[in-house]
Amino acid sequence: MSVIQVAPRLMVEDVNRTVAFYNEILGFAFTKGVDEATRRPVAAWPAPVRLAYAEVASGDAVLAFQSRSSLAAELPRLSEARIGGPAVIGLRCDDFDAVAARLADAVPFIKAPHQALRGGRELSIEDINGYVLTLYDTP
């Protein structure tokens, strides 16, 4: 087996609000979505409808967001899961200094830019759902 791409699907309460955060704060582009009411594809952002599912991308990174109600319908054991779980999502950046400067004005750091244990530099923030994002450069 060879994995071609990793695209975490994160459970959220409000997909539209989450896409807006990733778009406005982190610069991710909306790539596709699904209308909550009709289950039809949505291709434009901002979405004119409430979304049940959406994907955003930046470079080769793809993140997917799915509403709690939609995801619990597919995977019932997740109906009581806590949103913003303990996973840390790592995002390697090509211009760490510019990203750090932009984020300093937009969101509080959980951990300010620092030398990372693995080498290079990193910083950590929390998204609007409680997911921890660690942005880093290469050592």
XYZ file of N, CA, C and O in Angstrom:
556
model
N 0.837 -1.179 0.000
C 0.000 0.000 0.000
C 0.883 1.244 0.000
O 1.891 1.299 0.680
N 0.459 2.243 -0.731
C 1.115 3.540 -0.748
C 0.052 4.620 -0.583
O -0.891 4.679 -1.366
N 0.203 5.425 0.449
C -0.762 6.497 0.686
C -0.472 7.634 -0.295
O 0.658 8.089 -0.426
N -1.487 8.099 -0.967
C -1.338 9.144 -1.972
C -1.506 10.525 -1.356
O -0.815 11.468 -1.711
N -2.439 10.656 -0.438
C -2.685 11.956 0.201
C -3.336 11.722 1.559
O -4.097 10.778 1.725
N -3.029 12.586 2.509
C -3.695 12.583 3.804
C -4.597 13.806 3.839
O -4.160 14.922 3.555
N -5.863 13.591 4.152
C -6.816 14.698 4.239
C -7.670 14.496 5.489
O -8.731 13.892 5.428
N -7.191 14.995 6.638
C -7.986 14.836 7.862
C -9.381 15.435 7.704
O -9.547 16.497 7.123
N -10.360 14.707 8.196
C -11.751 15.188 8.204
C -12.085 15.495 9.652
O -12.162 14.604 10.493
N -12.308 16.764 9.937
C -12.522 17.218 11.295
C -13.989 17.531 11.529
O -14.621 18.216 10.727
N -14.506 17.034 12.637
C -15.896 17.303 12.992
C -15.985 18.716 13.572
O -15.201 19.092 14.441
N -16.975 19.473 13.069
C -17.192 20.845 13.522
C -18.687 21.086 13.664
O -19.499 20.354 13.107
N -19.062 22.111 14.418
C -20.476 22.460 14.528
C -20.935 23.281 13.326
O -22.033 23.101 12.833
N -20.090 24.185 12.848
C -20.469 25.102 11.780
C -19.413 25.068 10.682
O -18.348 25.689 10.811
N -19.688 24.371 9.605
C -18.735 24.208 8.510
C -18.436 25.557 7.850
O -17.274 25.879 7.582
N -19.459 26.362 7.589
C -19.248 27.651 6.926
C -18.318 28.549 7.732
O -17.394 29.157 7.191
N -18.561 28.636 9.019
C -17.728 29.475 9.893
C -16.292 28.954 9.933
O -15.338 29.731 9.943
N -16.133 27.643 9.916
C -14.804 27.038 9.932
C -14.059 27.334 8.638
O -12.884 27.714 8.661
N -14.730 27.179 7.497
C -14.093 27.494 6.214
C -13.677 28.966 6.192
O -12.575 29.297 5.742
N -14.520 29.843 6.692
C -14.187 31.269 6.721
C -12.915 31.512 7.534
O -12.040 32.281 7.121
N -12.779 30.853 8.677
C -11.571 30.988 9.498
C -10.336 30.542 8.731
O -9.337 31.261 8.672
N -10.389 29.358 8.147
C -9.225 28.830 7.432
C -8.903 29.667 6.192
O -7.740 29.820 5.830
N -9.910 30.230 5.572
C -9.716 31.078 4.407
C -9.126 32.434 4.810
O -8.108 32.866 4.266
N -9.747 33.103 5.750
C -9.354 34.459 6.118
C -8.089 34.526 6.970
O -7.253 35.400 6.771
N -7.928 33.609 7.899
C -6.793 33.663 8.828
C -5.579 32.925 8.284
O -4.454 33.396 8.396
N -5.785 31.764 7.677
C -4.657 30.933 7.237
C -4.434 30.942 5.730
O -3.444 30.395 5.258
N -5.355 31.524 4.969
C -5.161 31.617 3.528
C -5.492 30.364 2.742
O -5.115 30.248 1.570
N -6.204 29.416 3.346
C -6.629 28.221 2.621
C -7.720 28.595 1.619
O -8.524 29.489 1.874
N -7.759 27.892 0.494
C -8.786 28.119 -0.526
C -9.877 27.063 -0.398
O -9.592 25.879 -0.206
N -11.104 27.494 -0.506
C -12.250 26.578 -0.544
C -12.180 25.813 -1.863
O -12.028 26.406 -2.918
N -12.276 24.485 -1.799
C -12.223 23.693 -3.034
C -13.547 23.035 -3.373
O -13.864 22.875 -4.546
N -14.298 22.633 -2.347
C -15.623 22.063 -2.606
C -16.396 21.919 -1.316
O -15.836 21.921 -0.229
N -17.712 21.795 -1.489
C -18.572 21.622 -0.336
C -19.824 20.856 -0.716
O -20.044 20.541 -1.888
N -20.633 20.574 0.301
C -21.902 19.873 0.104
C -22.973 20.615 0.900
O -22.805 20.858 2.104
N -24.054 20.958 0.223
C -25.191 21.651 0.825
C -25.826 20.739 1.878
O -26.141 19.575 1.606
N -26.019 21.279 3.067
C -26.588 20.484 4.156
C -28.018 20.018 3.849
O -28.382 18.889 4.146
N -28.810 20.868 3.254
C -30.222 20.548 3.018
C -30.435 19.619 1.827
O -31.226 18.684 1.903
N -29.733 19.879 0.731
C -29.999 19.125 -0.507
C -28.975 18.048 -0.820
O -29.208 17.223 -1.691
N -27.824 18.099 -0.142
C -26.694 17.194 -0.408
C -26.090 17.406 -1.803
O -25.386 16.570 -2.318
N -26.385 18.545 -2.405
C -25.810 18.877 -3.717
C -24.439 19.516 -3.538
O -24.171 20.182 -2.538
N -23.570 19.350 -4.540
C -22.240 19.968 -4.487
C -22.327 21.501 -4.496
O -23.223 22.077 -5.108
N -21.386 22.107 -3.814
C -21.248 23.561 -3.789
C -19.825 23.867 -4.235
O -18.865 23.325 -3.686
N -19.684 24.721 -5.247
C -18.365 24.999 -5.812
C -17.858 26.403 -5.520
O -16.680 26.680 -5.732
N -18.708 27.295 -5.041
C -18.309 28.687 -4.866
C -18.211 29.072 -3.395
O -18.974 28.585 -2.563
N -17.268 29.963 -3.116
C -17.130 30.522 -1.771
C -17.202 32.028 -1.876
O -16.593 32.594 -2.776
N -17.923 32.706 -0.980
C -18.655 32.142 0.148
C -19.873 31.354 -0.313
O -20.533 31.713 -1.290
N -20.134 30.290 0.392
C -21.235 29.404 0.031
C -22.571 30.089 0.291
O -22.765 30.689 1.347
N -23.496 29.976 -0.638
C -24.816 30.600 -0.469
C -25.758 29.778 0.407
O -26.900 30.173 0.616
N -25.284 28.637 0.891
C -26.104 27.721 1.692
C -25.300 27.259 2.902
O -24.087 27.442 2.969
N -25.991 26.626 3.833
C -25.309 26.016 4.984
C -24.678 24.707 4.518
O -25.349 23.873 3.899
N -23.388 24.532 4.811
C -22.659 23.352 4.355
C -22.653 22.236 5.395
O -22.520 22.492 6.598
N -22.770 21.000 4.907
C -22.602 19.818 5.758
C -21.156 19.345 5.712
O -20.675 18.687 6.636
N -20.463 19.683 4.618
C -19.104 19.201 4.369
C -18.387 20.224 3.494
O -18.999 20.856 2.632
N -17.081 20.369 3.722
C -16.278 21.237 2.859
C -14.821 20.795 2.926
O -14.379 20.204 3.910
N -14.111 21.107 1.861
C -12.666 20.910 1.821
C -12.003 22.240 1.515
O -12.522 23.045 0.739
N -10.844 22.448 2.145
C -10.009 23.604 1.877
C -8.606 23.097 1.575
O -8.221 22.004 2.014
N -7.846 23.883 0.815
C -6.507 23.461 0.444
C -5.546 24.638 0.460
O -5.928 25.781 0.228
N -4.299 24.313 0.719
C -3.198 25.258 0.618
C -1.993 24.440 0.172
O -1.579 23.515 0.887
N -1.467 24.743 -1.006
C -0.395 23.906 -1.543
C -0.910 22.486 -1.698
O -1.989 22.270 -2.248
N -0.173 21.513 -1.179
C -0.591 20.113 -1.245
C -1.427 19.682 -0.043
O -1.875 18.540 0.028
N -1.623 20.577 0.913
C -2.376 20.241 2.124
C -3.870 20.392 1.887
O -4.324 21.384 1.329
N -4.618 19.386 2.316
C -6.082 19.410 2.218
C -6.647 19.087 3.602
O -6.225 18.135 4.250
N -7.610 19.905 4.034
C -8.345 19.630 5.262
C -9.820 19.576 4.913
O -10.299 20.362 4.096
N -10.526 18.649 5.533
C -11.967 18.519 5.317
C -12.671 18.771 6.641
O -12.165 18.414 7.710
N -13.843 19.396 6.549
C -14.663 19.685 7.722
C -16.048 19.135 7.474
O -16.605 19.292 6.384
N -16.605 18.472 8.482
C -17.947 17.923 8.351
C -18.721 18.248 9.615
O -18.187 18.175 10.731
N -19.988 18.618 9.434
C -20.804 18.978 10.593
C -21.024 17.758 11.486
O -21.033 16.618 11.018
N -21.196 18.030 12.761
C -21.427 16.936 13.715
C -22.611 16.079 13.279
O -22.532 14.859 13.258
N -23.725 16.707 12.908
C -24.916 15.937 12.547
C -24.672 15.076 11.313
O -25.089 13.917 11.260
N -23.980 15.599 10.335
C -23.696 14.847 9.122
C -22.725 13.691 9.389
O -22.934 12.565 8.936
N -21.673 13.976 10.139
C -20.678 12.941 10.422
C -21.249 11.862 11.338
O -21.009 10.666 11.130
N -22.048 12.251 12.308
C -22.667 11.268 13.210
C -23.656 10.377 12.473
O -23.838 9.215 12.834
N -24.286 10.905 11.430
C -25.187 10.075 10.621
C -24.394 8.991 9.892
O -24.877 7.872 9.715
N -23.176 9.305 9.477
C -22.317 8.326 8.798
C -21.641 7.385 9.772
O -21.509 6.195 9.502
N -21.170 7.949 10.881
C -20.424 7.189 11.888
C -21.037 7.452 13.259
O -20.570 8.310 14.014
N -22.113 6.743 13.602
C -22.862 7.026 14.835
C -22.029 7.078 16.112
O -22.368 7.829 17.025
N -20.942 6.350 16.177
C -20.138 6.370 17.407
C -19.513 7.733 17.671
O -19.063 8.013 18.767
N -19.511 8.622 16.663
C -18.950 9.960 16.841
C -19.972 10.989 17.327
O -19.626 12.139 17.560
N -21.223 10.570 17.500
C -22.272 11.525 17.860
C -21.996 12.246 19.173
O -22.404 13.386 19.354
N -21.310 11.618 20.087
C -21.006 12.236 21.384
C -19.548 12.649 21.505
O -19.115 13.076 22.573
N -18.788 12.549 20.417
C -17.365 12.894 20.461
C -17.183 14.387 20.708
O -18.003 15.205 20.290
N -16.100 14.714 21.385
C -15.778 16.110 21.668
C -15.105 16.718 20.448
O -14.157 16.173 19.904
N -15.611 17.840 20.000
C -14.983 18.568 18.895
C -13.725 19.240 19.426
O -13.695 19.730 20.550
N -12.683 19.268 18.601
C -11.424 19.888 19.014
C -10.602 18.956 19.864
O -9.984 19.358 20.834
N -10.577 17.696 19.502
C -9.886 16.668 20.266
C -8.401 16.904 20.439
O -7.870 17.940 20.035
N -7.707 15.942 21.018
C -6.315 16.122 21.411
C -5.284 16.022 20.285
O -4.105 16.200 20.529
N -5.691 15.785 19.074
C -4.718 15.697 17.977
C -4.134 17.076 17.670
O -4.811 18.090 17.787
N -2.870 17.095 17.279
C -2.219 18.319 16.826
C -2.023 18.172 15.321
O -1.448 17.200 14.848
N -2.505 19.143 14.573
C -2.396 19.099 13.114
C -1.202 19.946 12.713
O -1.163 21.153 12.972
N -0.208 19.298 12.121
C 1.004 19.991 11.699
C 0.872 20.493 10.268
O 0.438 19.768 9.387
N 1.243 21.748 10.056
C 1.182 22.374 8.734
C 2.541 23.001 8.434
O 2.916 24.002 9.049
N 3.287 22.405 7.511
C 4.591 22.961 7.144
C 4.388 24.145 6.206
O 3.648 24.040 5.231
N 5.042 25.249 6.508
C 4.871 26.496 5.754
C 6.136 26.819 4.970
O 7.240 26.521 5.419
N 5.951 27.492 3.844
C 7.109 27.871 3.037
C 7.702 29.218 3.431
O 8.828 29.512 3.114
N 6.966 30.068 4.130
C 7.476 31.366 4.574
C 7.067 31.569 6.030
O 6.161 32.339 6.339
N 7.758 30.866 6.911
C 7.398 30.829 8.322
C 7.327 32.227 8.944
O 6.400 32.531 9.690
N 8.317 33.086 8.643
C 8.341 34.414 9.252
C 7.107 35.226 8.875
O 6.505 35.891 9.727
N 6.706 35.174 7.612
C 5.519 35.915 7.167
C 4.256 35.348 7.808
O 3.368 36.100 8.222
N 4.173 34.034 7.899
C 3.013 33.389 8.525
C 2.936 33.779 9.999
O 1.877 34.156 10.496
N 4.062 33.717 10.691
C 4.088 34.066 12.113
C 3.667 35.521 12.327
O 2.888 35.818 13.236
N 4.150 36.426 11.475
C 3.786 37.834 11.606
C 2.296 38.044 11.356
O 1.633 38.789 12.089
N 1.754 37.393 10.324
C 0.325 37.542 10.016
C -0.541 36.983 11.144
O -1.531 37.590 11.549
N -0.162 35.819 11.675
C -0.953 35.199 12.737
C -0.874 35.979 14.042
O -1.836 35.993 14.811
N 0.243 36.629 14.302
C 0.396 37.399 15.549
C -0.667 38.488 15.659
O -1.085 38.829 16.764
N -1.110 38.998 14.522
C -2.141 40.031 14.517
C -3.555 39.470 14.439
O -4.521 40.224 14.558
N -3.680 38.172 14.211
C -5.002 37.598 13.945
C -5.536 36.682 15.049
O -6.740 36.659 15.292
N -4.669 35.902 15.669
C -5.105 34.927 16.683
C -4.057 34.830 17.789
O -2.875 35.049 17.539
N -4.482 34.476 18.995
C -3.485 34.288 20.054
C -2.678 33.003 19.821
O -3.211 32.008 19.345
N -1.409 33.061 20.136
C -0.570 31.870 20.061
C -0.807 31.000 21.291
O -0.903 31.517 22.401
N -0.898 29.697 21.109
C -0.831 28.771 22.233
C 0.630 28.687 22.658
O 0.959 28.645 23.828
N 1.497 28.661 21.637
C 2.937 28.704 21.866
C 3.530 29.576 20.765
O 3.338 29.309 19.577
N 4.205 30.630 21.167
C 4.800 31.583 20.231
C 5.907 30.903 19.420
O 6.386 29.816 19.784
N 6.331 31.521 18.329
C 7.410 30.935 17.522
C 8.624 30.597 18.390
O 9.040 31.389 19.237
N 9.160 29.392 18.153
C 10.291 28.903 18.954
C 11.031 27.826 18.170
O 10.539 27.332 17.156
N 12.210 27.455 18.670
C 12.958 26.341 18.078
C 12.252 25.049 18.448
O 11.948 24.812 19.612
N 11.997 24.228 17.449
C 11.270 22.983 17.667
C 12.213 21.863 18.072
O 13.388 21.855 17.694
N 11.685 20.921 18.799
C 12.439 19.748 19.219
C 13.017 19.005 18.020
O 14.148 18.548 18.033
N 12.271 18.916 16.944
C 12.688 18.172 15.753
C 13.602 18.986 14.847
O 14.011 18.566 13.797
N 13.896 20.227 15.249
C 14.673 21.142 14.418
C 13.743 22.127 13.753
O 12.528 21.941 13.713
N 14.265 23.195 13.220
C 13.429 24.210 12.607
C 12.676 25.009 13.658
O 12.954 24.932 14.850
N 11.712 25.776 13.193
C 10.912 26.607 14.089
C 9.444 26.224 13.950
O 9.025 25.715 12.914
N 8.690 26.508 15.002
C 7.263 26.236 14.967
C 6.526 27.183 15.893
O 7.116 27.826 16.755
N 5.215 27.244 15.681
C 4.310 27.982 16.552
C 3.007 27.205 16.585
O 2.726 26.413 15.690
N 2.217 27.419 17.613
C 0.937 26.720 17.724
C -0.183 27.705 18.017
O -0.017 28.640 18.804
N -1.314 27.468 17.356
C -2.534 28.241 17.567
C -3.686 27.259 17.722
O -3.533 26.057 17.485
N -4.839 27.795 18.100
C -6.055 26.990 18.188
C -7.055 27.552 17.190
O -7.236 28.770 17.117
N -7.685 26.671 16.412
C -8.708 27.162 15.482
C -10.007 27.412 16.251
O -10.079 27.192 17.464
N -11.037 27.857 15.562
C -12.285 28.222 16.228
C -13.059 27.031 16.788
O -14.022 27.213 17.523
N -12.623 25.815 16.468
C -13.275 24.604 16.974
C -12.500 23.952 18.111
O -12.928 22.943 18.643
N -11.336 24.503 18.451
C -10.514 23.922 19.505
C -9.438 22.980 19.003
O -8.725 22.389 19.808
N -9.287 22.846 17.693
C -8.206 22.016 17.152
C -6.903 22.796 17.225
O -6.853 23.988 16.899
N -5.835 22.121 17.648
C -4.519 22.747 17.740
C -3.803 22.583 16.404
O -3.705 21.472 15.877
N -3.334 23.709 15.879
C -2.579 23.719 14.624
C -1.150 24.155 14.954
O -0.946 25.199 15.578
N -0.187 23.337 14.556
C 1.220 23.721 14.713
C 1.772 23.982 13.320
O 1.778 23.095 12.474
N 2.186 25.213 13.099
C 2.762 25.623 11.826
C 4.272 25.629 11.987
O 4.788 26.103 13.007
N 4.989 25.085 11.016
C 6.423 24.934 11.178
C 7.142 25.076 9.835
O 6.545 25.004 8.769
N 8.464 25.289 9.940
C 9.299 25.278 8.747
C 10.207 24.051 8.815
O 10.181 23.299 9.785
N 10.975 23.850 7.795
C 11.883 22.704 7.780
C 13.171 23.079 8.485
O 13.601 24.231 8.424
N 13.784 22.119 9.145
C 15.049 22.407 9.854
C 16.182 22.690 8.894
O 16.185 22.328 7.771
